[in-house]
mmCIF file of C-alpha atoms in Angstrom:
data_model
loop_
_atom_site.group_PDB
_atom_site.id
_atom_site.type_symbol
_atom_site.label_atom_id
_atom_site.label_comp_id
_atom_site.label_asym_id
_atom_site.label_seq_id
_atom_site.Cartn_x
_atom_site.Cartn_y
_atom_site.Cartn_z
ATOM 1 C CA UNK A 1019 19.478 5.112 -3.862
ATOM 2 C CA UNK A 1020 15.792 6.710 -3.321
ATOM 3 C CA UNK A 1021 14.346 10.248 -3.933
ATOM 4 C CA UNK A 1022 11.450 11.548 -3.801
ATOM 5 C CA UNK A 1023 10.081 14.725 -5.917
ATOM 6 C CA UNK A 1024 7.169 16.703 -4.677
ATOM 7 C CA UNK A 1025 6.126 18.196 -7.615
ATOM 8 C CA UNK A 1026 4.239 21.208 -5.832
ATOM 9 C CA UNK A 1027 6.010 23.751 -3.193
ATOM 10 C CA UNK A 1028 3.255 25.838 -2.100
ATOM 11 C CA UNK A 1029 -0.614 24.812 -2.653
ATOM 12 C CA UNK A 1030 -3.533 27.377 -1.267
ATOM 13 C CA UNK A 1031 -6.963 25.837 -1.042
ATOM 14 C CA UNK A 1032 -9.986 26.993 0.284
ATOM 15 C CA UNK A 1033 -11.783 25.666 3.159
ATOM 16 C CA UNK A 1034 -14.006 22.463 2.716
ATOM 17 C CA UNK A 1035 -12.100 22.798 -0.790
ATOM 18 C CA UNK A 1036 -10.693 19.144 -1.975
ATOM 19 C CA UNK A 1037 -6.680 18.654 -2.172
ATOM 20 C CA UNK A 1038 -4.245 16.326 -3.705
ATOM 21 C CA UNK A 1039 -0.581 16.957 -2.775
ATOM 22 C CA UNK A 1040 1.473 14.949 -5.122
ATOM 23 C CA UNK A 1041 4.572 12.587 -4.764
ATOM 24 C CA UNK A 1042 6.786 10.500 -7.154
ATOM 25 C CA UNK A 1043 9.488 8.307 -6.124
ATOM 26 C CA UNK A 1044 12.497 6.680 -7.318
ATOM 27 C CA UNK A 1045 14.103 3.188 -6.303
ATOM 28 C CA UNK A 1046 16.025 0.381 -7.568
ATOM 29 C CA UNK A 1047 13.847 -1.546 -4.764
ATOM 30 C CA UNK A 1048 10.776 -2.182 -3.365
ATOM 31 C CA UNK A 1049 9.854 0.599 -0.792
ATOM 32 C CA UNK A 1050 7.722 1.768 2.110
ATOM 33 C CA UNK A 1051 6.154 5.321 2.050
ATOM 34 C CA UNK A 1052 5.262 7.682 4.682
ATOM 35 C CA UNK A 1053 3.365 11.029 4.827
ATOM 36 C CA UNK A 1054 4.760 13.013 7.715
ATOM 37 C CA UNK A 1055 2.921 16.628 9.070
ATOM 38 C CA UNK A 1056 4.853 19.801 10.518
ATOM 39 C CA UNK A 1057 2.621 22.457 11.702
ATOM 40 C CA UNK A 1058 3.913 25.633 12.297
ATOM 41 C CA UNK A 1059 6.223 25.680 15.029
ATOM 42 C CA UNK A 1060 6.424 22.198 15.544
ATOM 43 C CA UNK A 1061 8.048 18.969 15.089
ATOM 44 C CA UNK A 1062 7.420 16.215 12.359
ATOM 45 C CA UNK A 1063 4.292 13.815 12.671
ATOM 46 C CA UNK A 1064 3.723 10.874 10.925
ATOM 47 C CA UNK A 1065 -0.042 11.268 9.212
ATOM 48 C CA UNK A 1066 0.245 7.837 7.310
ATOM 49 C CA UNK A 1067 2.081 5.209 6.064
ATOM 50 C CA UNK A 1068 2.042 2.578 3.319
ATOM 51 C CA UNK A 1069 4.432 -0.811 4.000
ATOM 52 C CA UNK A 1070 2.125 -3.498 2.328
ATOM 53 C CA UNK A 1071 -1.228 -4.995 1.587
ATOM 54 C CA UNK A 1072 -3.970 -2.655 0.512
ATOM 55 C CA UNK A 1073 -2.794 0.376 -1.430
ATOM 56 C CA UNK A 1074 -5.080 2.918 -0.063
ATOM 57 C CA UNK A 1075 -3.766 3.769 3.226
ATOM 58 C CA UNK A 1076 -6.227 6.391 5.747
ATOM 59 C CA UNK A 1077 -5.116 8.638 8.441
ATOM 60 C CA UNK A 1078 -7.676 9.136 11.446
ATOM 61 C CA UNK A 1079 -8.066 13.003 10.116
ATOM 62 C CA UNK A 1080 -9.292 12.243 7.352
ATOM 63 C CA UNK A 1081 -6.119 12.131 4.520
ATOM 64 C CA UNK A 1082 -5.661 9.541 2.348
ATOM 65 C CA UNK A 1083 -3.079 8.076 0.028
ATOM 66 C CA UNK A 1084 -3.087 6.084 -3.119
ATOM 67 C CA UNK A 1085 0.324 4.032 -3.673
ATOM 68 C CA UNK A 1086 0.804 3.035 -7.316
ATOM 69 C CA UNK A 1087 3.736 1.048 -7.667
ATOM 70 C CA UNK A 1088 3.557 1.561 -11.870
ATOM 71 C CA UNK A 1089 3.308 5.215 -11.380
ATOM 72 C CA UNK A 1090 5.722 4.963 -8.509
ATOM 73 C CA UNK A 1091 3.484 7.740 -6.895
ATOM 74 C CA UNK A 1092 2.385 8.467 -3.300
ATOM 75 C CA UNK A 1093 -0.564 11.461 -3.757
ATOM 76 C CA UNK A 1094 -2.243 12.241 -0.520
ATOM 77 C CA UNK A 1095 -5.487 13.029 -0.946
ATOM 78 C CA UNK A 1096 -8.383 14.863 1.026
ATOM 79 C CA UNK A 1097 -11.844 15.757 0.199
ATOM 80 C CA UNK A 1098 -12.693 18.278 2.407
ATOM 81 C CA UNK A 1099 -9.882 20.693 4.325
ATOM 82 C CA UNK A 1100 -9.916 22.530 7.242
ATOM 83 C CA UNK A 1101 -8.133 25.596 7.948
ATOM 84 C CA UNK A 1102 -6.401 23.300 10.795
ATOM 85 C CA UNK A 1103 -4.961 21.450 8.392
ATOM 86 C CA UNK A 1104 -2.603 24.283 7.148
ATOM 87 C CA UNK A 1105 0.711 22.903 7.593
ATOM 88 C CA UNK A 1106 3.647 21.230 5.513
ATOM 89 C CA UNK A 1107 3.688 18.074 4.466
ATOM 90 C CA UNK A 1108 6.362 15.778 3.471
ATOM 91 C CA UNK A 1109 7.118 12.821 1.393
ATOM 92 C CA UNK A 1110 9.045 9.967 2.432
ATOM 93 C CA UNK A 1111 10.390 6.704 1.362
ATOM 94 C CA UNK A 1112 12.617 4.183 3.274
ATOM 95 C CA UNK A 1113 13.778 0.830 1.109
ATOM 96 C CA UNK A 1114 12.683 -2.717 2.116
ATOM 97 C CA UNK A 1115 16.223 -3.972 3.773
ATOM 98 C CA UNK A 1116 19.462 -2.762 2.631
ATOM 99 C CA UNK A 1117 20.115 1.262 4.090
ATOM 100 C CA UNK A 1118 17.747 2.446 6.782
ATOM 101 C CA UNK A 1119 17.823 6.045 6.254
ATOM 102 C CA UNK A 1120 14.309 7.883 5.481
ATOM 103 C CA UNK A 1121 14.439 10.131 2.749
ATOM 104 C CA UNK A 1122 11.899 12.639 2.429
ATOM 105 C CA UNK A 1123 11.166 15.333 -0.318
ATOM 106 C CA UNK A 1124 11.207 19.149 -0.061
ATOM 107 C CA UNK A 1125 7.720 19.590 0.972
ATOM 108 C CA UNK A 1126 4.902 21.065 0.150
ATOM 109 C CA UNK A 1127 2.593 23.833 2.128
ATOM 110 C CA UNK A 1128 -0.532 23.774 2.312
ATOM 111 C CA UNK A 1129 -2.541 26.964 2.951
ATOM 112 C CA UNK A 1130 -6.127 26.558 4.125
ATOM 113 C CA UNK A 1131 -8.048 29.713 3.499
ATOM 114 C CA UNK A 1132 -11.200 31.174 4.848
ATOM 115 C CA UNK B 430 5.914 6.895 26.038
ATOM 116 C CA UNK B 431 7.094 10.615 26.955
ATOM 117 C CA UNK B 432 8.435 11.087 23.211
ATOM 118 C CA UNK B 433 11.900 12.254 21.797
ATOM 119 C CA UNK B 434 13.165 15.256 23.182
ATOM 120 C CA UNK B 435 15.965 17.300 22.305
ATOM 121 C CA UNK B 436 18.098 20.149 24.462
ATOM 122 C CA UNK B 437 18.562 22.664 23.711
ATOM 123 C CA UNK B 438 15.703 24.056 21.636
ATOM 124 C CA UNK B 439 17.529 26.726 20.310
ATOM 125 C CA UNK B 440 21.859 27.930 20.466
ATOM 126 C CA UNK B 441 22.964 30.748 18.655
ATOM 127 C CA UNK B 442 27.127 30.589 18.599
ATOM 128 C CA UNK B 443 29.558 32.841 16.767
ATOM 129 C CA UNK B 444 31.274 31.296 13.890
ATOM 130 C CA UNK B 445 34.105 28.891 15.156
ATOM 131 C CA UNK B 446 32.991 28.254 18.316
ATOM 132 C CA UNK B 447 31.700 24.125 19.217
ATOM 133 C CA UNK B 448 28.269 22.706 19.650
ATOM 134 C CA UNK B 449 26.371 19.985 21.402
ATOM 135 C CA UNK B 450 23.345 18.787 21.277
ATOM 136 C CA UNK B 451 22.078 15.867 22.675
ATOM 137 C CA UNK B 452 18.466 13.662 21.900
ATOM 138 C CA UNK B 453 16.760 11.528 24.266
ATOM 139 C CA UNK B 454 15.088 8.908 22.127
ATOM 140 C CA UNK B 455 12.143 6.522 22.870
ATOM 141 C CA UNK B 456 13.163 4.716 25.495
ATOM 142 C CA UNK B 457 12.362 0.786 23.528
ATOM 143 C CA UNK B 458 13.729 2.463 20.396
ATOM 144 C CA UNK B 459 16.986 0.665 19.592
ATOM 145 C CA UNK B 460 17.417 3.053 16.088
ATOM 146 C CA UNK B 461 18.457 6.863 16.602
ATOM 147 C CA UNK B 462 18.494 9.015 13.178
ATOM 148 C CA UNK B 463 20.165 12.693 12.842
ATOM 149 C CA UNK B 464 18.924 14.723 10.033
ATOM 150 C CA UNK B 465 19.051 18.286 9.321
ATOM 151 C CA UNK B 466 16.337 20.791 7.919
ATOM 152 C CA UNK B 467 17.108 24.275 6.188
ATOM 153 C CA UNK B 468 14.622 26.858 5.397
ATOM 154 C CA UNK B 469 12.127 25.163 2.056
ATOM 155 C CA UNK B 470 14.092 21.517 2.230
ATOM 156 C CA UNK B 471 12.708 18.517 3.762
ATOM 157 C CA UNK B 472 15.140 16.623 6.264
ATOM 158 C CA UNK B 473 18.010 16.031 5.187
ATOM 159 C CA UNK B 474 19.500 12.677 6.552
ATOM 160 C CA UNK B 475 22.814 13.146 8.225
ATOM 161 C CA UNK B 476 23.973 9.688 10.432
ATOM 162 C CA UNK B 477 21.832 6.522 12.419
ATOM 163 C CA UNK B 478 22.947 4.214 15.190
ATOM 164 C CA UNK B 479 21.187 0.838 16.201
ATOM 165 C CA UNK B 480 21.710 0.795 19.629
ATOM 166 C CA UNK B 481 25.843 2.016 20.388
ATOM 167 C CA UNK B 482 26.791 1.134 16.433
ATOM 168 C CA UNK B 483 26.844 4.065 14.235
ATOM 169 C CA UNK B 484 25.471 2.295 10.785
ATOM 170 C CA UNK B 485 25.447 5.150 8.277
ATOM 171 C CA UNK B 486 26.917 8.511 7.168
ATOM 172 C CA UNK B 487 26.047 10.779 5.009
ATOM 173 C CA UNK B 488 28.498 12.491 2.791
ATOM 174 C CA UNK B 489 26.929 15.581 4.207
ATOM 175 C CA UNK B 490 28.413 14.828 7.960
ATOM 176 C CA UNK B 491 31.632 16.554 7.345
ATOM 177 C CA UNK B 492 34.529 15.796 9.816
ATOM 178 C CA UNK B 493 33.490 18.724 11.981
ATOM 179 C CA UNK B 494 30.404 16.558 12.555
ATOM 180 C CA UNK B 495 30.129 14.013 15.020
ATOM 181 C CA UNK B 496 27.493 11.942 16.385
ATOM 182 C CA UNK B 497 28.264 9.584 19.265
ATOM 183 C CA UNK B 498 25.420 7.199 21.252
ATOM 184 C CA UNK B 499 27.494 5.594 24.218
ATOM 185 C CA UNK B 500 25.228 3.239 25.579
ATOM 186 C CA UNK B 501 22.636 3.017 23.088
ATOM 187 C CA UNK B 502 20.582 5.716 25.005
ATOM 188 C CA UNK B 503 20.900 9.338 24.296
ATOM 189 C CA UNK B 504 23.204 10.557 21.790
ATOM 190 C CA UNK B 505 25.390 13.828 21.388
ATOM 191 C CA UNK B 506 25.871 15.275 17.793
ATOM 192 C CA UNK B 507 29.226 18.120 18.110
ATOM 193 C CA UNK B 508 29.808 20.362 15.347
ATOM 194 C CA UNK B 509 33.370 21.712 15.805
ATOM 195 C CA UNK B 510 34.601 25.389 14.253
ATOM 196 C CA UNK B 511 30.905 25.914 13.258
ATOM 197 C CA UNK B 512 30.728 28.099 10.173
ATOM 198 C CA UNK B 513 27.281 30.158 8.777
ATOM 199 C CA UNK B 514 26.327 27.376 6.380
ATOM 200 C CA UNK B 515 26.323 24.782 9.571
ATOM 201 C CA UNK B 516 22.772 27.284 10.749
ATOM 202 C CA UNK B 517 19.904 25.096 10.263
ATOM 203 C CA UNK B 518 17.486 22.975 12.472
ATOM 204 C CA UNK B 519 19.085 19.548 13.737
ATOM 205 C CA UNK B 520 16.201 17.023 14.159
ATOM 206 C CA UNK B 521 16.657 13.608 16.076
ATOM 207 C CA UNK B 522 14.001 11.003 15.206
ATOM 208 C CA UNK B 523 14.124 6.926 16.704
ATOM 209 C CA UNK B 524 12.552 3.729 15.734
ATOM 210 C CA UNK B 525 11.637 0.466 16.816
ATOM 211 C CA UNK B 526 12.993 -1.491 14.541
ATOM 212 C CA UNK B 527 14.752 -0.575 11.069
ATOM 213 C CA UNK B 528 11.450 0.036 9.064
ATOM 214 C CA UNK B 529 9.122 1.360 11.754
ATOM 215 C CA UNK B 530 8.055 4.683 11.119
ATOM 216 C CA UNK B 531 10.276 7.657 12.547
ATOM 217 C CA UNK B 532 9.066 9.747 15.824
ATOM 218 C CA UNK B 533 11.048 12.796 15.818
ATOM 219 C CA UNK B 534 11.686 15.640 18.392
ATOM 220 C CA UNK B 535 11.237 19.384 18.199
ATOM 221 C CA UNK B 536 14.591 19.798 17.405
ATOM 222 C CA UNK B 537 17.644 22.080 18.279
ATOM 223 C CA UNK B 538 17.661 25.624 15.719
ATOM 224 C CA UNK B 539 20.769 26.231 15.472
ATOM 225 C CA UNK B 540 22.058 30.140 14.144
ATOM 226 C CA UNK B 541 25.392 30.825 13.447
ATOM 227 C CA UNK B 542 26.470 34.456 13.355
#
């Protein structure tokens, strides 16, 4: 079975401030991970995804995430924020055959202030 | 690609009573997923069908859960003698394939009083 730990419930950043939101995983098997968004009021997105090849993996606004199978971690990464990008974000991981079910971690909000 | 949708957006029922709520997936997505959110969790997975076949329960989808896709379409999940615990928000999601990433609806906030 996977989990996933997001070791940080709540993080408040300034504007144009750098962030890391971090993730750890656990699996007997090889895995794919997913970042998904939920801004207030609305429904999951999916912001990136890592399933193979390169290890650094880009969304088109700007996040970023590192996979590092030794760590088994997933941070996401951004230099700059915007207050725009106040949200929560979630952790996911799905195995590579065997069960299809997605299983994401608790979250963690980010708070972009002025 | 019009997105998933679910109806209804919100239902507030009295303890007891029976729900329905129904998801309209992708319309080339053969996988359907159920999961359900609380206040400060991430989703929490409940049940997924490829195409009619439901695959996978959780241990969370009591027997006054169930989830039914008919024609590998749209699917129902009914939650029978609904009790306070059961008020949370019920998110549908659907896939291409078994690996593809999610796309989930708004989903259905449910409140039991």
């Amino acid at each position: 079975a996977q989990s996933v730990t997001q070791l940080d419930s709540q993080v408040p950043v300034f504007e144009e401030a750098p962030v890391e939101l971090r993730c750890n995983y656990s699996s007997s098997v090889s895995v794919y991970l997913f970042w998904y968004v939920q801004y207030p009021n609305q429904g999951l997105q999916l912001l990136l995804k890592y399933l193979s090849g390169s290890t650094l993996v880009e969304s088109i606004n700007g996040f970023e995430a590192e996979f590092n199978k030794s760590q088994t971690s997933f941070h996401l990464r951004k230099p700059s924020v915007h207050i725009s990008d106040t949200a929560e974000y979630f952790c996911a991981v799905i195995s590579q055959g065997g069960s299809e079910k997605l299983v994401f971690g608790k979250g963690t909000k980010l708070t972009v202030n002025p | 690609d019009t997105g998933v949708s679910q109806d209804p957006r919100h239902k507030i029922t009295k303890r007891g009573q029976n729900v329905t709520f129904r998801c309209d997936p992708i319309s080339e997505h053969n996988r359907l997923y159920w999961y359900r959110q609380t206040l400060g969790q991430g989703p929490e997975f409940l049940t997924y069908f490829q195409n009619e076949a439901q695959l996978e329960k959780s241990r969370l989808l009591s027997d006054r859960f169930s989830a039914e896709r008919p024609k590998g379409s749209f699917s129902t999940l009914e939650i029978q003698r609904t009790e306070q615990g059961d008020s949370a928000m019920y998110l549908c999601a659907s896939s291409l394939t078994g690996n593809s990433p999610l796309h989930f609806g708004n989903g259905t906030r449910l409140t039991v009083t």
